[in-house]
Amino acid sequence: MNGRLAHVRWGIVGCGAVTEVKSGPAFSKVPDSSLVAVMRRDGAKAKDYAQRHGVPRWYDDAAALIHDPEVDAVYVATPPSSHREYALMAIAAGKPVYVEKPMALDHAECEDIIAAGEAAGVPVFVAYYRRMLPRFRRIAELLADGTIGTPRLVQVLLHHPLEARYRDPANLPWTVLPEISGGGIFVDIGCHTLDILDFLLGPIVEARGMVSHQMDVYPAEDSVAMAFRFGSGVLGTGLWQFGADRREDRVEIVGDRGRLVFATFGDGPIRVDAANRQETIPIPNPEHIQQPLIESIVAELTGKGRCPSTARSGARTSWVMDQVLRSGHRP
């Protein structure tokens, strides 16, 4: 990439469900940014998306979109199994890349993307958009101002009932097919919690786990228990269960003068429970949940700011998940 851009013209590779509301519309709502091209292997679906969202061009071939001279930057929104391929293609074309989470199938693939981007001087960003959401920014402020004192422990709990879409072995979603997703639902959504903890408390430097196929309804793990340690010395535990009786989403950061309790998903209130402060803080999410992060990416590409979700931070989260799945795998 040579120099800064005055205006960022985006192309999307893989204009599927995640791009309908969460991300796609934001590219044209952010200042100095517009969405000019989309791609999907099914050309009819790509054309339909382009027409519905007012995008001028559509493709059924990723290389054609990436090499379009009117496209300045590429958003890779395909399943993880093709993230490395398309990211490397965009980097080779000298175009900044915004990659959906998780960054790739595993940490080794992340390292390939990092090496290529750094060698070419092409920036790579990862869609861990919670790093820019107002509610998590507020949590970061509460930690920084000493509201709970020095953090000591983290406890993560995420429970989901088994959804109907996972009961049909002939039509399983790609999210529970490890060859496409890199793991199961833990990898698909648990990565968000691990990444935001990296943002709030610093890198996790040690992780181990146990995994189980308790329901045996799809190839990927459905239960994960993990223990982890941050570089600061903070210790953590996490339990993910995707065949539970109810939904439950809770992250608790325990300090020596109080604790913070919040959910990774949704926009429920932050709870502050400290000696001299009992408070619930409601902060709604934006309509397009990725928009604040996209704003930070455009700001970096136009020389007006920095994005907090980089290839290196995204790769750290993949490394943690690799440690858990590899240490805990049982046949």
Tab-separated table of C-alpha atoms in Angstrom:
chain	number	residue	atom	x	y	z
A	1	MET	CA	0.000	0.000	0.000
A	2	ASN	CA	1.491	3.311	-1.064
A	3	GLY	CA	0.449	6.301	1.030
A	4	ARG	CA	-2.836	7.214	2.627
A	5	LEU	CA	-6.218	7.176	0.958
A	6	ALA	CA	-8.460	10.221	0.766
A	7	HIS	CA	-11.548	8.026	0.378
A	8	VAL	CA	-11.767	4.243	0.856
A	9	ARG	CA	-13.699	2.293	-1.772
A	10	TRP	CA	-14.581	-1.128	-0.388
A	11	GLY	CA	-15.271	-4.473	-1.992
A	12	ILE	CA	-16.824	-7.381	-0.074
A	13	VAL	CA	-15.805	-10.976	-0.777
A	14	GLY	CA	-18.666	-13.115	0.514
A	15	CYS	CA	-21.767	-10.949	0.893
A	16	GLY	CA	-23.660	-13.374	3.125
A	17	ALA	CA	-25.871	-12.935	6.185
A	18	VAL	CA	-23.287	-11.192	8.385
A	19	THR	CA	-23.031	-8.356	5.853
A	20	GLU	CA	-26.758	-7.622	5.598
A	21	VAL	CA	-27.019	-5.475	8.759
A	22	LYS	CA	-23.992	-5.998	10.979
A	23	SER	CA	-21.363	-4.702	8.578
A	24	GLY	CA	-22.302	-4.100	4.922
A	25	PRO	CA	-24.370	-0.894	5.198
A	26	ALA	CA	-21.763	0.693	7.489
A	27	PHE	CA	-19.169	0.923	4.727
A	28	SER	CA	-21.234	3.620	3.022
A	29	LYS	CA	-22.317	5.358	6.230
A	30	VAL	CA	-18.820	5.975	7.563
A	31	PRO	CA	-17.218	9.273	6.434
A	32	ASP	CA	-14.600	8.929	3.667
A	33	SER	CA	-15.862	5.442	2.810
A	34	SER	CA	-18.142	3.730	0.295
A	35	LEU	CA	-19.076	0.212	-0.758
A	36	VAL	CA	-18.508	-0.129	-4.501
A	37	ALA	CA	-18.460	-3.885	-5.217
A	38	VAL	CA	-19.615	-7.207	-3.776
A	39	MET	CA	-18.862	-10.807	-4.620
A	40	ARG	CA	-20.563	-14.135	-3.999
A	41	ARG	CA	-19.970	-17.428	-5.794
A	42	ASP	CA	-23.664	-17.505	-6.620
A	43	GLY	CA	-23.833	-14.606	-9.071
A	44	ALA	CA	-27.602	-14.248	-8.764
A	45	LYS	CA	-27.280	-13.718	-4.998
A	46	ALA	CA	-24.434	-11.245	-5.499
A	47	LYS	CA	-26.531	-9.285	-7.997
A	48	ASP	CA	-29.529	-9.323	-5.658
A	49	TYR	CA	-27.393	-8.036	-2.767
A	50	ALA	CA	-25.936	-5.274	-4.935
A	51	GLN	CA	-29.367	-4.160	-6.099
A	52	ARG	CA	-30.884	-4.166	-2.605
A	53	HIS	CA	-27.979	-2.250	-1.068
A	54	GLY	CA	-27.310	0.163	-3.924
A	55	VAL	CA	-23.848	-1.238	-4.717
A	56	PRO	CA	-22.744	-0.394	-8.276
A	57	ARG	CA	-20.892	-3.628	-9.176
A	58	TRP	CA	-21.116	-7.311	-8.340
A	59	TYR	CA	-18.971	-10.361	-9.101
A	60	ASP	CA	-19.082	-14.145	-8.806
A	61	ASP	CA	-15.280	-14.396	-8.729
A	62	ALA	CA	-13.182	-13.157	-5.805
A	63	ALA	CA	-10.065	-12.464	-7.859
A	64	ALA	CA	-12.030	-10.223	-10.210
A	65	LEU	CA	-13.279	-8.104	-7.307
A	66	ILE	CA	-9.897	-7.958	-5.608
A	67	HIS	CA	-8.187	-6.813	-8.816
A	68	ASP	CA	-10.885	-4.283	-9.686
A	69	PRO	CA	-8.939	-0.990	-9.954
A	70	GLU	CA	-11.915	0.856	-8.434
A	71	VAL	CA	-11.655	-1.215	-5.217
A	72	ASP	CA	-9.175	0.181	-2.667
A	73	ALA	CA	-9.739	-2.209	0.255
A	74	VAL	CA	-11.231	-5.676	0.679
A	75	TYR	CA	-13.543	-7.062	3.372
A	76	VAL	CA	-13.279	-10.868	3.505
A	77	ALA	CA	-16.598	-12.113	4.920
A	78	THR	CA	-16.411	-15.766	3.867
A	79	PRO	CA	-16.107	-18.752	6.255
A	80	PRO	CA	-12.662	-19.091	7.907
A	81	SER	CA	-11.464	-21.844	5.564
A	82	SER	CA	-10.953	-19.265	2.787
A	83	HIS	CA	-9.754	-16.294	4.878
A	84	ARG	CA	-6.083	-17.025	4.304
A	85	GLU	CA	-6.492	-17.469	0.545
A	86	TYR	CA	-8.412	-14.248	-0.013
A	87	ALA	CA	-6.374	-12.199	2.454
A	88	LEU	CA	-3.140	-13.222	0.746
A	89	MET	CA	-4.666	-12.419	-2.646
A	90	ALA	CA	-5.655	-8.935	-1.514
A	91	ILE	CA	-2.274	-8.319	0.102
A	92	ALA	CA	-0.532	-9.376	-3.123
A	93	ALA	CA	-2.696	-6.801	-4.922
A	94	GLY	CA	-1.532	-4.153	-2.431
A	95	LYS	CA	-4.983	-3.677	-0.895
A	96	PRO	CA	-5.740	-3.373	2.834
A	97	VAL	CA	-7.767	-6.281	4.181
A	98	TYR	CA	-10.522	-6.465	6.786
A	99	VAL	CA	-11.006	-10.151	7.697
A	100	GLU	CA	-14.013	-11.615	9.482
A	101	LYS	CA	-13.432	-13.439	12.750
A	102	PRO	CA	-11.902	-15.800	13.568
A	103	MET	CA	-8.987	-14.540	11.498
A	104	ALA	CA	-8.277	-17.954	9.904
A	105	LEU	CA	-8.611	-21.683	10.509
A	106	ASP	CA	-5.764	-21.676	13.039
A	107	HIS	CA	-2.866	-19.619	14.334
A	108	ALA	CA	-0.448	-20.905	11.684
A	109	GLU	CA	-2.675	-19.484	8.937
A	110	CYS	CA	-2.876	-16.193	10.849
A	111	GLU	CA	0.918	-16.058	10.899
A	112	ASP	CA	0.988	-16.496	7.110
A	113	ILE	CA	-1.317	-13.496	6.724
A	114	ILE	CA	0.722	-11.406	9.164
A	115	ALA	CA	3.994	-12.218	7.399
A	116	ALA	CA	2.588	-11.352	3.979
A	117	GLY	CA	0.987	-8.113	5.168
A	118	GLU	CA	4.079	-6.899	6.976
A	119	ALA	CA	6.400	-7.817	4.102
A	120	ALA	CA	4.193	-5.921	1.633
A	121	GLY	CA	3.435	-3.012	3.949
A	122	VAL	CA	-0.299	-3.736	3.620
A	123	PRO	CA	-2.445	-3.320	6.771
A	124	VAL	CA	-4.686	-6.169	7.921
A	125	PHE	CA	-7.588	-5.750	10.338
A	126	VAL	CA	-9.861	-8.349	11.977
A	127	ALA	CA	-13.599	-8.054	12.706
A	128	TYR	CA	-13.388	-8.168	16.490
A	129	TYR	CA	-15.665	-5.165	16.559
A	130	ARG	CA	-16.356	-5.208	20.293
A	131	ARG	CA	-13.052	-3.389	20.742
A	132	MET	CA	-14.785	-0.230	19.487
A	133	LEU	CA	-18.299	-0.695	20.871
A	134	PRO	CA	-19.227	2.000	23.418
A	135	ARG	CA	-20.198	-0.524	26.113
A	136	PHE	CA	-16.798	-2.233	26.075
A	137	ARG	CA	-15.009	1.096	25.873
A	138	ARG	CA	-16.870	2.015	29.061
A	139	ILE	CA	-15.737	-1.213	30.728
A	140	ALA	CA	-12.154	-0.354	29.759
A	141	GLU	CA	-12.582	3.071	31.391
A	142	LEU	CA	-13.946	1.502	34.585
A	143	LEU	CA	-10.929	-0.776	34.772
A	144	ALA	CA	-8.508	2.047	34.009
A	145	ASP	CA	-9.921	4.375	36.680
A	146	GLY	CA	-9.576	1.737	39.384
A	147	THR	CA	-13.282	1.226	40.007
A	148	ILE	CA	-12.674	-2.395	41.057
A	149	GLY	CA	-9.066	-1.958	42.083
A	150	THR	CA	-6.501	-4.392	40.719
A	151	PRO	CA	-8.068	-7.183	38.598
A	152	ARG	CA	-7.385	-10.642	40.009
A	153	LEU	CA	-9.701	-13.159	38.338
A	154	VAL	CA	-11.975	-13.550	35.304
A	155	GLN	CA	-14.887	-15.972	35.048
A	156	VAL	CA	-16.616	-16.622	31.715
A	157	LEU	CA	-19.868	-18.526	31.287
A	158	LEU	CA	-21.720	-19.028	28.005
A	159	HIS	CA	-24.582	-21.529	27.747
A	160	HIS	CA	-26.878	-22.119	24.759
A	161	PRO	CA	-29.580	-24.748	24.224
A	162	LEU	CA	-29.131	-27.031	21.232
A	163	GLU	CA	-30.698	-25.226	18.271
A	164	ALA	CA	-32.898	-27.017	15.744
A	165	ARG	CA	-30.520	-26.242	12.865
A	166	TYR	CA	-27.883	-28.491	14.440
A	167	ARG	CA	-30.194	-31.524	14.575
A	168	ASP	CA	-30.153	-32.313	10.833
A	169	PRO	CA	-26.888	-34.153	10.051
A	170	ALA	CA	-27.429	-33.771	6.307
A	171	ASN	CA	-27.658	-29.972	6.462
A	172	LEU	CA	-25.348	-28.845	9.234
A	173	PRO	CA	-24.259	-25.187	9.304
A	174	TRP	CA	-20.602	-24.648	8.428
A	175	THR	CA	-20.002	-23.263	11.930
A	176	VAL	CA	-19.896	-26.804	13.359
A	177	LEU	CA	-17.781	-28.306	10.557
A	178	PRO	CA	-14.141	-27.934	11.716
A	179	GLU	CA	-12.699	-28.176	8.205
A	180	ILE	CA	-14.582	-24.967	7.327
A	181	SER	CA	-14.801	-23.120	10.655
A	182	GLY	CA	-11.710	-24.318	12.498
A	183	GLY	CA	-13.818	-25.788	15.310
A	184	GLY	CA	-17.363	-25.449	16.574
A	185	ILE	CA	-19.533	-22.777	18.172
A	186	PHE	CA	-16.775	-22.134	20.733
A	187	VAL	CA	-14.520	-21.009	17.886
A	188	ASP	CA	-17.288	-19.145	16.075
A	189	ILE	CA	-18.513	-17.017	18.979
A	190	GLY	CA	-16.273	-17.812	21.942
A	191	CYS	CA	-13.521	-15.985	20.077
A	192	HIS	CA	-15.382	-12.696	20.702
A	193	THR	CA	-15.109	-13.116	24.470
A	194	LEU	CA	-11.445	-14.124	24.348
A	195	ASP	CA	-10.608	-11.173	22.117
A	196	ILE	CA	-12.411	-8.567	24.210
A	197	LEU	CA	-10.625	-9.897	27.299
A	198	ASP	CA	-7.341	-9.433	25.416
A	199	PHE	CA	-8.415	-5.826	24.789
A	200	LEU	CA	-9.482	-5.205	28.389
A	201	LEU	CA	-6.769	-7.046	30.318
A	202	GLY	CA	-3.928	-7.651	27.884
A	203	PRO	CA	-2.754	-10.786	26.093
A	204	ILE	CA	-3.486	-14.274	27.397
A	205	VAL	CA	-0.103	-15.998	27.595
A	206	GLU	CA	-1.124	-19.463	28.777
A	207	ALA	CA	-4.269	-21.494	28.094
A	208	ARG	CA	-5.337	-25.091	28.393
A	209	GLY	CA	-8.657	-26.849	28.246
A	210	MET	CA	-10.861	-29.870	28.048
A	211	VAL	CA	-13.391	-30.393	25.273
A	212	SER	CA	-16.194	-32.884	24.823
A	213	HIS	CA	-18.702	-34.115	22.234
A	214	GLN	CA	-21.412	-34.733	24.810
A	215	MET	CA	-24.370	-34.669	22.407
A	216	ASP	CA	-22.556	-36.190	19.413
A	217	VAL	CA	-24.847	-34.401	16.939
A	218	TYR	CA	-22.159	-32.660	14.863
A	219	PRO	CA	-18.416	-33.160	14.250
A	220	ALA	CA	-17.181	-30.239	16.368
A	221	GLU	CA	-16.938	-30.050	20.153
A	222	ASP	CA	-20.080	-28.915	22.007
A	223	SER	CA	-18.592	-28.368	25.487
A	224	VAL	CA	-15.412	-26.544	26.448
A	225	ALA	CA	-13.807	-25.885	29.812
A	226	MET	CA	-10.667	-23.797	29.924
A	227	ALA	CA	-8.204	-22.155	32.279
A	228	PHE	CA	-6.016	-19.249	31.223
A	229	ARG	CA	-3.494	-16.705	32.460
A	230	PHE	CA	-2.892	-13.157	31.314
A	231	GLY	CA	0.570	-11.647	31.075
A	232	SER	CA	-0.361	-9.395	33.993
A	233	GLY	CA	-0.895	-12.428	36.236
A	234	VAL	CA	-4.703	-12.287	36.187
A	235	LEU	CA	-6.136	-15.819	36.096
A	236	GLY	CA	-9.294	-16.917	34.314
A	237	THR	CA	-11.680	-19.796	33.768
A	238	GLY	CA	-14.285	-20.326	31.075
A	239	LEU	CA	-17.178	-22.728	30.500
A	240	TRP	CA	-18.941	-22.999	27.155
A	241	GLN	CA	-21.879	-25.401	26.790
A	242	PHE	CA	-24.040	-25.555	23.656
A	243	GLY	CA	-26.590	-28.100	24.804
A	244	ALA	CA	-27.765	-26.458	28.015
A	245	ASP	CA	-31.281	-25.874	29.326
A	246	ARG	CA	-31.210	-22.097	28.790
A	247	ARG	CA	-29.178	-19.185	27.466
A	248	GLU	CA	-26.727	-17.627	29.853
A	249	ASP	CA	-23.984	-15.124	29.036
A	250	ARG	CA	-21.843	-13.749	31.819
A	251	VAL	CA	-18.326	-12.373	32.172
A	252	GLU	CA	-17.146	-11.361	35.644
A	253	ILE	CA	-13.900	-9.514	36.316
A	254	VAL	CA	-13.025	-9.708	40.011
A	255	GLY	CA	-10.733	-7.090	41.508
A	256	ASP	CA	-9.426	-6.456	45.009
A	257	ARG	CA	-11.973	-3.654	45.522
A	258	GLY	CA	-14.984	-4.853	43.542
A	259	ARG	CA	-16.136	-6.549	40.381
A	260	LEU	CA	-17.610	-5.882	36.951
A	261	VAL	CA	-20.245	-8.157	35.430
A	262	PHE	CA	-21.329	-7.965	31.800
A	263	ALA	CA	-22.385	-10.041	28.799
A	264	THR	CA	-20.343	-10.522	25.645
A	265	PHE	CA	-23.430	-10.618	23.436
A	266	GLY	CA	-26.493	-8.402	23.319
A	267	ASP	CA	-26.446	-5.039	25.055
A	268	GLY	CA	-27.524	-5.755	28.611
A	269	PRO	CA	-26.300	-3.323	31.266
A	270	ILE	CA	-22.838	-3.396	32.792
A	271	ARG	CA	-23.026	-4.093	36.524
A	272	VAL	CA	-20.587	-2.431	38.899
A	273	ASP	CA	-20.355	-4.019	42.340
A	274	ALA	CA	-17.739	-2.227	44.416
A	275	ALA	CA	-17.443	-1.232	48.066
A	276	ASN	CA	-18.523	2.359	47.500
A	277	ARG	CA	-20.384	1.970	44.228
A	278	GLN	CA	-23.339	-0.176	43.176
A	279	GLU	CA	-24.483	0.699	39.653
A	280	THR	CA	-25.955	-0.675	36.454
A	281	ILE	CA	-24.886	1.088	33.261
A	282	PRO	CA	-27.066	0.570	30.162
A	283	ILE	CA	-25.296	1.284	26.857
A	284	PRO	CA	-27.116	0.243	23.655
A	285	ASN	CA	-25.331	-1.140	20.622
A	286	PRO	CA	-25.411	0.752	17.311
A	287	GLU	CA	-27.722	-0.338	14.470
A	288	HIS	CA	-24.779	-1.646	12.442
A	289	ILE	CA	-22.693	-3.262	15.129
A	290	GLN	CA	-19.441	-3.225	13.168
A	291	GLN	CA	-19.698	0.456	12.249
A	292	PRO	CA	-17.502	1.855	15.061
A	293	LEU	CA	-14.682	-0.544	14.161
A	294	ILE	CA	-15.075	0.189	10.448
A	295	GLU	CA	-14.853	3.895	11.288
A	296	SER	CA	-11.529	3.231	13.026
A	297	ILE	CA	-10.218	1.281	10.023
A	298	VAL	CA	-11.158	4.060	7.610
A	299	ALA	CA	-9.597	6.583	9.987
A	300	GLU	CA	-6.326	4.636	9.912
A	301	LEU	CA	-6.348	4.241	6.141
A	302	THR	CA	-6.970	7.969	5.692
A	303	GLY	CA	-4.361	8.968	8.279
A	304	LYS	CA	-6.820	10.231	10.878
A	305	GLY	CA	-6.676	7.551	13.566
A	306	ARG	CA	-5.869	3.974	14.508
A	307	CYS	CA	-7.788	0.716	14.534
A	308	PRO	CA	-7.438	-1.405	17.707
A	309	SER	CA	-8.155	-4.755	16.015
A	310	THR	CA	-5.061	-5.746	14.069
A	311	ALA	CA	-3.769	-8.935	12.494
A	312	ARG	CA	-1.500	-9.464	15.492
A	313	SER	CA	-4.281	-9.069	18.061
A	314	GLY	CA	-6.576	-11.293	15.989
A	315	ALA	CA	-3.880	-13.945	15.743
A	316	ARG	CA	-3.460	-13.963	19.521
A	317	THR	CA	-7.092	-15.014	19.932
A	318	SER	CA	-6.620	-17.823	17.402
A	319	TRP	CA	-3.526	-18.940	19.325
A	320	VAL	CA	-5.532	-19.170	22.560
A	321	MET	CA	-8.245	-21.260	20.912
A	322	ASP	CA	-5.619	-23.540	19.386
A	323	GLN	CA	-4.104	-24.160	22.834
A	324	VAL	CA	-7.494	-25.045	24.291
A	325	LEU	CA	-8.633	-27.335	21.484
A	326	ARG	CA	-5.305	-29.106	21.096
A	327	SER	CA	-4.699	-29.637	24.804
A	328	GLY	CA	-8.257	-30.696	25.465
A	329	HIS	CA	-9.151	-32.824	22.464
A	330	ARG	CA	-10.401	-36.309	23.141
A	331	PRO	CA	-11.582	-38.743	20.452
